[in-house]
CSV table of C-alpha atoms and ligand atoms in Angstrom, one decimal:
chain,number,residue,atom,x,y,z
A,28,MET,CA,10.1,3.0,-20.3
A,29,LYS,CA,6.9,1.2,-18.7
A,30,ALA,CA,5.9,0.8,-15.0
A,31,ILE,CA,4.3,-2.6,-13.8
A,32,LEU,CA,2.3,-2.1,-10.5
A,33,LEU,CA,1.7,-5.6,-8.9
A,34,ALA,CA,-1.8,-5.3,-8.0
A,35,GLY,CA,-3.2,-8.7,-8.1
A,36,GLY,CA,-2.9,-10.1,-4.6
A,37,GLN,CA,-6.2,-10.9,-2.8
A,38,GLY,CA,-5.2,-8.9,0.3
A,39,THR,CA,-6.0,-11.9,2.5
A,40,ARG,CA,-4.3,-10.3,5.5
A,41,LEU,CA,-6.8,-7.1,5.2
A,42,ARG,CA,-10.0,-9.4,5.1
A,43,PRO,CA,-12.9,-8.7,5.4
A,44,LEU,CA,-12.1,-5.1,4.0
A,45,THR,CA,-10.8,-6.7,0.9
A,46,LEU,CA,-13.6,-9.1,0.0
A,47,HIS,CA,-15.2,-6.2,-2.2
A,48,THR,CA,-12.5,-3.9,-2.1
A,49,PRO,CA,-9.1,-5.0,-3.6
A,50,LYS,CA,-6.0,-3.8,-1.7
A,51,PRO,CA,-4.8,-1.7,-4.4
A,52,ILE,CA,-7.7,0.7,-3.9
A,53,VAL,CA,-8.5,0.4,-0.2
A,54,PRO,CA,-8.9,4.2,0.8
A,55,ILE,CA,-6.1,6.2,2.6
A,56,PHE,CA,-8.3,9.1,3.6
A,57,ASP,CA,-10.3,9.9,0.4
A,58,ARG,CA,-8.1,8.5,-2.4
A,59,PRO,CA,-7.6,4.6,-3.6
A,60,PHE,CA,-4.2,3.6,-2.6
A,61,LEU,CA,-2.6,3.1,-5.8
A,62,GLN,CA,-3.3,6.8,-6.8
A,63,TYR,CA,-0.1,7.5,-4.5
A,64,GLN,CA,1.9,5.1,-6.4
A,65,ILE,CA,0.8,6.5,-9.6
A,66,ASP,CA,1.7,10.1,-8.5
A,67,LEU,CA,5.2,8.9,-7.8
A,68,VAL,CA,5.9,7.1,-11.2
A,69,ARG,CA,4.4,9.8,-13.4
A,70,GLN,CA,6.9,12.2,-12.2
A,71,ILE,CA,9.5,10.3,-14.2
A,72,PRO,CA,9.1,11.5,-17.7
A,73,ALA,CA,10.7,8.6,-19.1
A,74,ILE,CA,7.8,6.4,-18.1
A,75,ASP,CA,5.2,6.6,-20.8
A,76,GLU,CA,2.7,3.8,-19.5
A,77,VAL,CA,1.6,2.5,-16.3
A,78,ILE,CA,0.7,-1.4,-16.6
A,79,LEU,CA,-1.5,-2.6,-13.7
A,80,SER,CA,-0.9,-6.3,-13.3
A,81,LEU,CA,-4.3,-7.7,-11.9
A,82,ASN,CA,-6.3,-10.8,-11.3
A,83,TYR,CA,-8.4,-10.4,-8.3
A,84,GLN,CA,-11.4,-8.1,-9.0
A,85,PRO,CA,-9.8,-6.3,-11.8
A,86,GLY,CA,-13.0,-4.6,-13.0
A,87,ARG,CA,-13.3,-2.7,-9.6
A,88,ILE,CA,-9.8,-1.5,-10.1
A,89,GLU,CA,-10.4,-0.6,-13.7
A,90,GLU,CA,-13.8,1.2,-12.7
A,91,VAL,CA,-11.7,3.6,-10.3
A,92,PHE,CA,-8.6,4.7,-12.6
A,93,GLY,CA,-10.1,4.1,-16.2
A,94,ASP,CA,-7.6,4.9,-18.8
A,95,GLY,CA,-5.7,7.1,-16.4
A,96,SER,CA,-6.3,10.5,-18.2
A,97,SER,CA,-7.8,12.1,-14.9
A,98,LEU,CA,-4.5,11.3,-13.3
A,99,GLY,CA,-2.4,12.5,-16.2
A,100,VAL,CA,-0.9,9.0,-17.0
A,101,LYS,CA,-1.7,6.1,-19.6
A,102,ILE,CA,-2.8,3.0,-17.7
A,103,ARG,CA,-3.2,-0.2,-19.4
A,104,TYR,CA,-4.6,-3.2,-17.6
A,105,VAL,CA,-3.1,-6.7,-17.7
A,106,VAL,CA,-5.5,-9.4,-16.0
A,107,GLU,CA,-3.9,-12.8,-15.6
A,108,PRO,CA,-6.1,-15.9,-16.6
A,109,GLU,CA,-5.2,-17.1,-13.0
A,110,PRO,CA,-2.8,-16.0,-10.4
A,111,LEU,CA,0.9,-16.2,-11.6
A,112,GLY,CA,2.5,-15.3,-8.4
A,113,THR,CA,4.7,-12.1,-8.3
A,114,GLY,CA,7.3,-13.6,-11.1
A,115,GLY,CA,4.8,-14.9,-13.3
A,116,ALA,CA,3.0,-11.9,-13.2
A,117,ILE,CA,5.7,-9.5,-14.1
A,118,LYS,CA,6.5,-11.6,-17.2
A,119,TYR,CA,3.1,-11.9,-18.2
A,120,ALA,CA,2.5,-8.0,-17.9
A,121,ALA,CA,5.8,-7.3,-19.5
A,122,ARG,CA,5.0,-9.5,-22.8
A,123,GLY,CA,6.2,-7.4,-25.9
A,124,VAL,CA,8.4,-5.2,-23.6
A,125,THR,CA,12.3,-5.0,-24.3
A,126,ASP,CA,13.3,-1.7,-22.6
A,127,SER,CA,14.0,-1.8,-18.8
A,128,VAL,CA,10.6,-1.9,-16.6
A,129,VAL,CA,10.0,-0.3,-13.3
A,130,VAL,CA,8.2,-2.6,-11.0
A,131,PHE,CA,6.4,-1.7,-7.8
A,132,ASN,CA,4.5,-4.1,-5.2
A,133,GLY,CA,1.0,-2.4,-5.2
A,134,ASP,CA,1.1,-2.0,-1.4
A,135,VAL,CA,4.0,0.1,-0.5
A,136,LEU,CA,3.9,3.8,0.4
A,137,THR,CA,6.9,5.7,0.2
A,138,ARG,CA,8.7,8.9,-1.4
A,139,ILE,CA,11.6,7.1,-3.3
A,140,ASP,CA,13.7,9.1,-5.8
A,141,LEU,CA,12.8,7.0,-8.6
A,142,ALA,CA,15.2,8.7,-11.1
A,143,ALA,CA,18.3,7.9,-8.9
A,144,VAL,CA,17.4,4.4,-8.6
A,145,ILE,CA,16.8,4.2,-12.2
A,146,ALA,CA,20.2,6.1,-12.9
A,147,LEU,CA,22.1,3.8,-10.6
A,148,HIS,CA,20.7,0.8,-12.7
A,149,GLN,CA,21.9,2.6,-15.8
A,150,THR,CA,25.4,3.6,-14.6
A,151,ARG,CA,26.0,-0.1,-13.0
A,152,ARG,CA,24.7,-1.6,-16.5
A,153,ALA,CA,22.8,-3.9,-14.1
A,154,ARG,CA,20.4,-6.7,-15.1
A,155,ALA,CA,18.3,-5.9,-12.3
A,156,THR,CA,18.1,-3.3,-9.4
A,157,ILE,CA,16.3,-3.5,-6.1
A,158,VAL,CA,15.5,-1.0,-3.5
A,159,LEU,CA,16.3,-1.9,0.0
A,160,THR,CA,14.8,-0.3,3.3
A,161,PRO,CA,15.7,-0.9,6.9
A,162,VAL,CA,13.1,-2.3,9.1
A,163,ASP,CA,13.1,-3.7,12.7
A,164,ASN,CA,12.0,-7.0,12.2
A,165,PRO,CA,12.6,-8.5,8.6
A,166,THR,CA,10.6,-11.9,9.0
A,167,ALA,CA,7.6,-10.6,7.1
A,168,TYR,CA,9.6,-9.5,4.2
A,169,GLY,CA,12.5,-10.5,1.9
A,170,LEU,CA,16.1,-10.0,3.4
A,171,VAL,CA,18.6,-8.8,1.4
A,172,GLU,CA,22.5,-9.1,2.3
A,173,THR,CA,24.7,-7.1,0.1
A,174,HIS,CA,28.4,-6.8,-0.7
A,175,ALA,CA,30.4,-3.5,-0.2
A,176,ASP,CA,30.1,-2.6,-3.6
A,177,GLY,CA,26.3,-2.8,-3.3
A,178,ARG,CA,25.7,-6.0,-5.4
A,179,VAL,CA,23.3,-8.2,-3.7
A,180,LYS,CA,24.6,-11.3,-2.0
A,181,ARG,CA,21.7,-13.1,-0.8
A,182,PHE,CA,18.1,-12.9,-1.1
A,183,LEU,CA,16.0,-14.7,1.4
A,184,GLU,CA,12.2,-14.4,1.4
A,185,LYS,CA,10.3,-14.5,4.8
A,186,PRO,CA,13.4,-15.5,6.9
A,187,LYS,CA,12.9,-17.1,10.2
A,188,PRO,CA,14.1,-15.4,13.3
A,189,ASP,CA,17.4,-17.2,13.5
A,190,GLU,CA,18.1,-16.7,9.9
A,191,ILE,CA,18.2,-12.7,10.4
A,192,THR,CA,21.5,-11.4,9.3
A,193,THR,CA,20.8,-7.7,8.4
A,194,ASN,CA,17.8,-5.2,8.9
A,195,HIS,CA,17.8,-4.6,5.0
A,196,ILE,CA,14.8,-5.9,3.3
A,197,ASN,CA,13.2,-5.7,-0.1
A,198,ALA,CA,11.1,-2.5,-0.4
A,199,GLY,CA,9.1,-4.0,-3.3
A,200,MET,CA,10.4,-1.6,-6.0
A,201,TYR,CA,12.7,-2.9,-8.9
A,202,VAL,CA,14.2,-2.1,-12.3
A,203,LEU,CA,14.5,-5.2,-14.3
A,204,GLU,CA,15.7,-6.1,-17.7
A,205,PRO,CA,13.2,-8.0,-19.7
A,206,GLU,CA,15.6,-10.2,-21.2
A,207,THR,CA,16.1,-11.9,-17.9
A,208,PHE,CA,12.6,-13.0,-17.6
A,209,ASP,CA,13.7,-15.9,-19.7
A,210,ARG,CA,14.1,-18.1,-16.7
A,211,ILE,CA,10.5,-17.7,-15.7
A,212,PRO,CA,8.2,-20.3,-16.8
A,213,ASP,CA,4.9,-19.5,-18.7
A,214,GLY,CA,1.3,-20.0,-17.1
A,215,VAL,CA,2.5,-21.4,-13.7
A,216,PRO,CA,2.7,-19.5,-10.6
A,217,TRP,CA,6.2,-18.4,-10.0
A,218,SER,CA,7.7,-16.1,-7.3
A,219,ILE,CA,10.1,-13.3,-8.0
A,220,GLU,CA,11.1,-13.3,-4.4
A,221,ARG,CA,11.6,-17.1,-3.9
A,222,LYS,CA,13.2,-17.9,-7.3
A,223,TYR,CA,14.1,-15.0,-9.8
A,224,PHE,CA,16.3,-13.0,-7.3
A,225,PRO,CA,18.1,-16.1,-6.0
A,226,SER,CA,18.9,-16.9,-9.4
A,227,LEU,CA,20.4,-13.8,-10.4
A,228,VAL,CA,22.9,-14.3,-7.3
A,229,GLU,CA,23.5,-18.1,-8.4
A,230,ARG,CA,24.4,-17.1,-11.8
A,231,ASP,CA,26.4,-14.2,-10.9
A,232,GLU,CA,24.4,-11.6,-12.7
A,233,THR,CA,24.7,-7.8,-12.2
A,234,PHE,CA,22.0,-7.4,-9.3
A,235,VAL,CA,22.5,-4.2,-7.2
A,236,ALA,CA,20.8,-2.6,-4.4
A,237,TYR,CA,20.0,0.9,-3.8
A,238,VAL,CA,19.4,1.7,-0.1
A,239,TYR,CA,16.4,3.8,0.8
A,240,GLU,CA,16.3,5.3,4.4
A,241,GLY,CA,13.2,7.4,4.0
A,242,TYR,CA,9.4,6.8,4.7
A,243,TRP,CA,8.4,3.5,3.9
A,244,ILE,CA,5.3,1.3,4.6
A,245,ASP,CA,3.6,-1.9,3.2
A,246,ILE,CA,-0.2,-1.4,4.1
A,247,GLY,CA,-1.0,-5.0,4.0
A,248,THR,CA,-2.2,-5.8,7.5
A,249,PRO,CA,-4.8,-3.9,9.6
A,250,GLU,CA,-2.1,-2.6,11.8
A,251,LYS,CA,0.0,-1.1,8.7
A,252,TYR,CA,-3.2,0.3,7.4
A,253,THR,CA,-4.0,1.9,10.5
A,254,GLN,CA,-0.3,3.1,10.9
A,255,VAL,CA,-0.2,4.8,7.6
A,256,HIS,CA,-3.1,7.1,8.3
A,257,ARG,CA,-1.5,7.9,11.7
A,258,ASP,CA,1.8,8.7,10.0
A,259,ILE,CA,0.1,10.8,7.4
A,260,MET,CA,-1.9,12.7,10.2
A,261,ASP,CA,1.0,13.3,12.3
A,262,GLY,CA,3.0,14.4,9.5
A,263,ARG,CA,5.7,12.0,9.6
A,264,PHE,CA,5.0,11.2,6.1
A,265,ALA,CA,4.1,14.6,4.5
A,266,THR,CA,1.4,13.8,1.7
A,267,ALA,CA,-2.2,14.5,0.6
A,268,PRO,CA,-4.7,15.2,2.2
A,269,PHE,CA,-2.4,16.7,5.0
A,270,ASP,CA,0.5,17.9,3.2
A,271,ALA,CA,-1.0,21.6,3.3
A,272,LEU,CA,-0.6,21.8,7.0
A,273,ASP,CA,2.3,23.3,8.6
A,274,VAL,CA,4.3,20.1,10.2
A,275,ASN,CA,4.8,22.4,13.2
A,276,VAL,CA,1.0,23.0,14.0
A,277,ALA,CA,0.0,21.5,17.3
A,278,PRO,CA,-1.4,18.0,16.8
A,279,SER,CA,-4.8,19.1,18.2
A,280,SER,CA,-5.1,21.4,15.2
A,281,ARG,CA,-4.2,19.0,12.6
A,282,ILE,CA,-7.7,18.6,11.2
A,283,VAL,CA,-8.5,18.2,7.5
A,284,THR,CA,-12.1,18.7,6.6
A,285,ALA,CA,-13.7,18.3,3.1
A,286,PRO,CA,-15.2,21.8,2.2
A,287,ASP,CA,-18.6,20.2,2.0
A,288,ALA,CA,-18.6,18.0,5.3
A,289,ASP,CA,-21.4,19.3,7.5
A,290,VAL,CA,-20.3,19.8,11.1
A,291,ALA,CA,-22.6,20.9,13.5
A,292,PRO,CA,-21.3,23.7,15.6
A,293,GLY,CA,-22.1,21.8,18.7
A,294,ALA,CA,-19.5,19.1,17.6
A,295,THR,CA,-16.1,18.5,19.3
A,296,ILE,CA,-13.6,17.8,16.6
A,297,GLU,CA,-10.2,16.9,18.2
A,298,GLY,CA,-7.1,16.6,15.8
A,299,PRO,CA,-5.3,15.1,14.2
A,300,CYS,CA,-8.4,13.8,12.0
A,301,PHE,CA,-10.0,13.7,8.7
A,302,ILE,CA,-13.6,14.5,7.6
A,303,GLY,CA,-14.3,13.5,4.3
A,304,ALA,CA,-16.6,15.1,1.7
A,305,GLY,CA,-20.2,15.0,2.4
A,306,ALA,CA,-19.9,13.6,5.9
A,307,VAL,CA,-22.3,14.9,8.5
A,308,ILE,CA,-21.4,15.3,12.0
A,309,ALA,CA,-24.1,16.2,14.4
A,310,ALA,CA,-24.2,18.2,17.5
A,311,GLY,CA,-22.8,16.8,20.7
A,312,ALA,CA,-20.6,14.2,18.7
A,313,HIS,CA,-17.0,13.7,19.3
A,314,VAL,CA,-14.5,13.1,16.5
A,315,GLY,CA,-10.9,12.5,17.1
A,316,PRO,CA,-8.1,12.3,17.8
A,317,TYR,CA,-6.9,9.8,15.0
A,318,ALA,CA,-10.5,9.6,13.4
A,319,VAL,CA,-11.0,9.2,9.9
A,320,ILE,CA,-14.5,9.7,8.8
A,321,GLY,CA,-15.1,8.4,5.2
A,322,ARG,CA,-17.1,10.3,2.5
A,323,GLY,CA,-20.8,10.5,3.5
A,324,ALA,CA,-20.6,9.1,6.8
A,325,GLN,CA,-23.0,10.1,9.4
A,326,ILE,CA,-22.1,10.5,13.2
A,327,GLY,CA,-24.9,11.0,15.4
A,328,GLU,CA,-25.4,13.2,18.3
A,329,GLY,CA,-23.4,12.2,21.1
A,330,ALA,CA,-21.7,9.4,19.2
A,331,ALA,CA,-17.9,9.4,19.4
A,332,VAL,CA,-14.9,8.3,17.2
A,333,ALA,CA,-11.3,8.0,18.1
A,334,ASP,CA,-8.3,5.9,16.8
A,335,ALA,CA,-10.6,4.5,14.2
A,336,ILE,CA,-11.1,4.6,10.3
A,337,LEU,CA,-14.4,4.8,9.1
A,338,TRP,CA,-15.0,3.8,5.3
A,339,PRO,CA,-17.4,5.7,3.2
A,340,GLY,CA,-21.1,5.7,4.2
A,341,CYS,CA,-20.9,4.5,7.6
A,342,ARG,CA,-23.7,5.5,10.0
A,343,LEU,CA,-23.5,6.0,13.8
A,344,ASP,CA,-26.6,6.4,15.5
A,345,GLY,CA,-26.9,8.4,18.7
A,346,GLY,CA,-24.4,7.6,21.4
A,347,ALA,CA,-22.4,5.1,19.5
A,348,SER,CA,-18.8,4.6,20.0
A,349,VAL,CA,-16.0,3.3,18.1
A,350,ARG,CA,-12.4,3.2,19.2
A,351,HIS,CA,-9.4,1.1,17.9
A,352,ALA,CA,-11.7,0.1,14.9
A,353,ILE,CA,-11.8,-0.1,11.0
A,354,LEU,CA,-15.2,-0.4,9.6
A,355,GLY,CA,-15.8,-1.2,6.0
A,356,HIS,CA,-18.3,0.6,3.7
A,357,ARG,CA,-21.6,1.5,5.0
A,358,CYS,CA,-21.6,0.1,8.5
A,359,HIS,CA,-24.6,0.9,10.7
A,360,LEU,CA,-24.1,1.3,14.4
A,361,GLY,CA,-27.5,1.6,16.4
A,362,ASN,CA,-27.9,3.7,19.1
A,363,SER,CA,-25.3,3.2,22.2
A,364,VAL,CA,-23.5,0.6,20.2
A,365,SER,CA,-20.0,0.4,21.3
A,366,VAL,CA,-17.2,-1.1,19.2
A,367,THR,CA,-13.6,-1.2,20.9
A,368,GLY,CA,-10.6,-2.9,19.5
A,369,VAL,CA,-7.9,-4.0,21.7
A,370,SER,CA,-5.3,-1.2,20.8
A,371,VAL,CA,-3.8,0.9,18.2
A,372,THR,CA,-1.9,-2.1,16.9
A,373,ASP,CA,-4.9,-4.7,17.3
A,374,ALA,CA,-7.9,-2.9,15.7
A,375,ALA,CA,-11.6,-4.5,15.5
A,376,VAL,CA,-12.4,-4.8,11.9
A,377,LEU,CA,-15.8,-4.7,10.5
A,378,GLY,CA,-16.6,-5.8,7.0
A,379,ASP,CA,-18.8,-3.7,4.5
A,380,ASP,CA,-22.6,-3.3,5.5
A,381,THR,CA,-22.1,-4.7,9.0
A,382,THR,CA,-25.3,-3.8,10.9
A,383,LEU,CA,-25.2,-3.8,14.7
A,384,THR,CA,-28.3,-3.3,16.4
A,385,ASP,CA,-29.0,-0.7,19.4
A,386,TYR,CA,-26.8,-1.3,22.6
A,387,THR,CA,-24.7,-4.2,21.0
A,388,GLN,CA,-21.1,-4.2,22.6
A,389,VAL,CA,-18.4,-5.5,20.5
B,25,GDD,N1,-0.8,-9.7,-10.5
B,25,GDD,C1,-0.7,-10.4,-9.3
B,25,GDD,N2,-0.6,-11.6,-9.5
B,25,GDD,N3,0.0,-9.6,-8.4
B,25,GDD,C2,0.2,-10.5,-7.3
B,25,GDD,C3,0.1,-12.0,-7.1
B,25,GDD,C4,-0.3,-12.4,-8.5
B,25,GDD,O1,-0.4,-13.7,-8.5
B,25,GDD,N4,0.5,-12.1,-6.0
B,25,GDD,C5,0.8,-10.9,-5.2
B,25,GDD,N5,0.8,-10.0,-6.2
B,25,GDD,C6,1.1,-8.6,-5.6
B,25,GDD,C7,0.3,-8.2,-4.4
B,25,GDD,O2,-0.9,-7.5,-4.9
B,25,GDD,C8,1.2,-7.1,-3.8
B,25,GDD,O3,1.0,-5.9,-4.4
B,25,GDD,C9,2.8,-7.5,-4.3
B,25,GDD,O4,2.4,-8.6,-5.3
B,25,GDD,C10,3.4,-8.4,-3.3
B,25,GDD,O5,2.4,-9.3,-2.6
B,25,GDD,P1,2.3,-9.2,-1.2
B,25,GDD,O6,1.4,-10.4,-0.9
B,25,GDD,O7,2.0,-8.1,-0.6
B,25,GDD,O8,3.8,-9.8,-0.6
B,25,GDD,P2,4.3,-9.4,1.0
B,25,GDD,O9,4.0,-8.1,1.4
B,25,GDD,O10,4.2,-10.6,1.6
B,25,GDD,O11,5.9,-9.4,0.4
B,25,GDD,C11,6.4,-8.7,-0.5
B,25,GDD,O12,6.4,-7.3,-0.3
B,25,GDD,C12,7.7,-7.1,1.0
B,25,GDD,C13,7.5,-5.6,1.0
B,25,GDD,O13,6.4,-5.0,1.2
B,25,GDD,C14,7.7,-9.4,-1.0
B,25,GDD,O14,8.1,-8.8,-2.5
B,25,GDD,C15,8.8,-9.1,-0.1
B,25,GDD,O15,10.2,-9.6,-0.6
B,25,GDD,C16,9.0,-7.6,0.3
B,25,GDD,O16,10.0,-7.4,1.3
B,26,MG,MG1,2.8,-6.7,0.9
């Protein structure tokens, strides 16, 4: 069985972070996002190959995962000549595949029991099986109504507020039978959500839902990207690199520091927070709570970082402060620079290599 991870979107809602780092490999702490998904699918022994469906900056993604051997899976890359949309991309990636395929949107983080989803697909002899999850506001997702027996009654992508009839949405995980791809035309953009799923319903094909109530998030916006880090730091989602900590430990002690980070004795580190490999925290600096310090970042004397995510290589000079913000790779903030976003849900976002000279206020 193959798993197709849809990882070709441009990540527009995460710009400028995604201008040079495609969404599938944006860092979550110190690992590229897709590594969490690959860890999930590789637990299914029947899945013998992971196909990454790409078109936006495919080389950067391939550089990170290679042939998959370091992660213990076989990875194949399928690059569309041009973006084919979710439906076109699945059909293109599944050329030659006749067995059921597991498909994931390449930006959802979850701990779904994939084996149970596949088992449901098989026992119901379904043509397609979709995972649903409840959310407060379905407007940013695909709304899915179901019959009492679990069959899908209606699929409505990005419903308007007055079209909301359920809080169940498409969680972006499917098991599909490749013979159903016959309806997807070749070489033109085609949406699995707007066309393929509605067509299964219209034709009354066996299309069943698996409802999942556990942790689930789509990391595709700065707000959700921040949220996923907070959820992991808080232990709401127990996963690397915080899964070694006891969930009952006090929040201020939820600190993960890479072994070779250099934290000066006079620095104040307040959990929850993460300090990556090779980071240097000077005396008098204040890190946390909810700070993520990327690999090799340098936090100068008296500088402060809270409620913020710094990608690898950022440098904060003396007295600089960052709050409610996400900083791309290698940003340099001069002395006493202050970058302050509006709130936890409305962060300031600086693109890679942004330089702010001394005393600049953003
Ligand atoms: N290869 C390829 N080609 N991948 C694509 C393309 C394409 O043309 N377009 C989008 N993708 C990938 C994206 O990289 C992402 O991993 C996935 O397909 C879904 O695209 P998003 O742009 O993230 O869609 P969304 O978040 O607005 O909505 C989708 O996800 C929701 C759950 O998070 C839909 O599937 C909704 O129905 C669903 O509820
Ligand atoms: Mg998405």
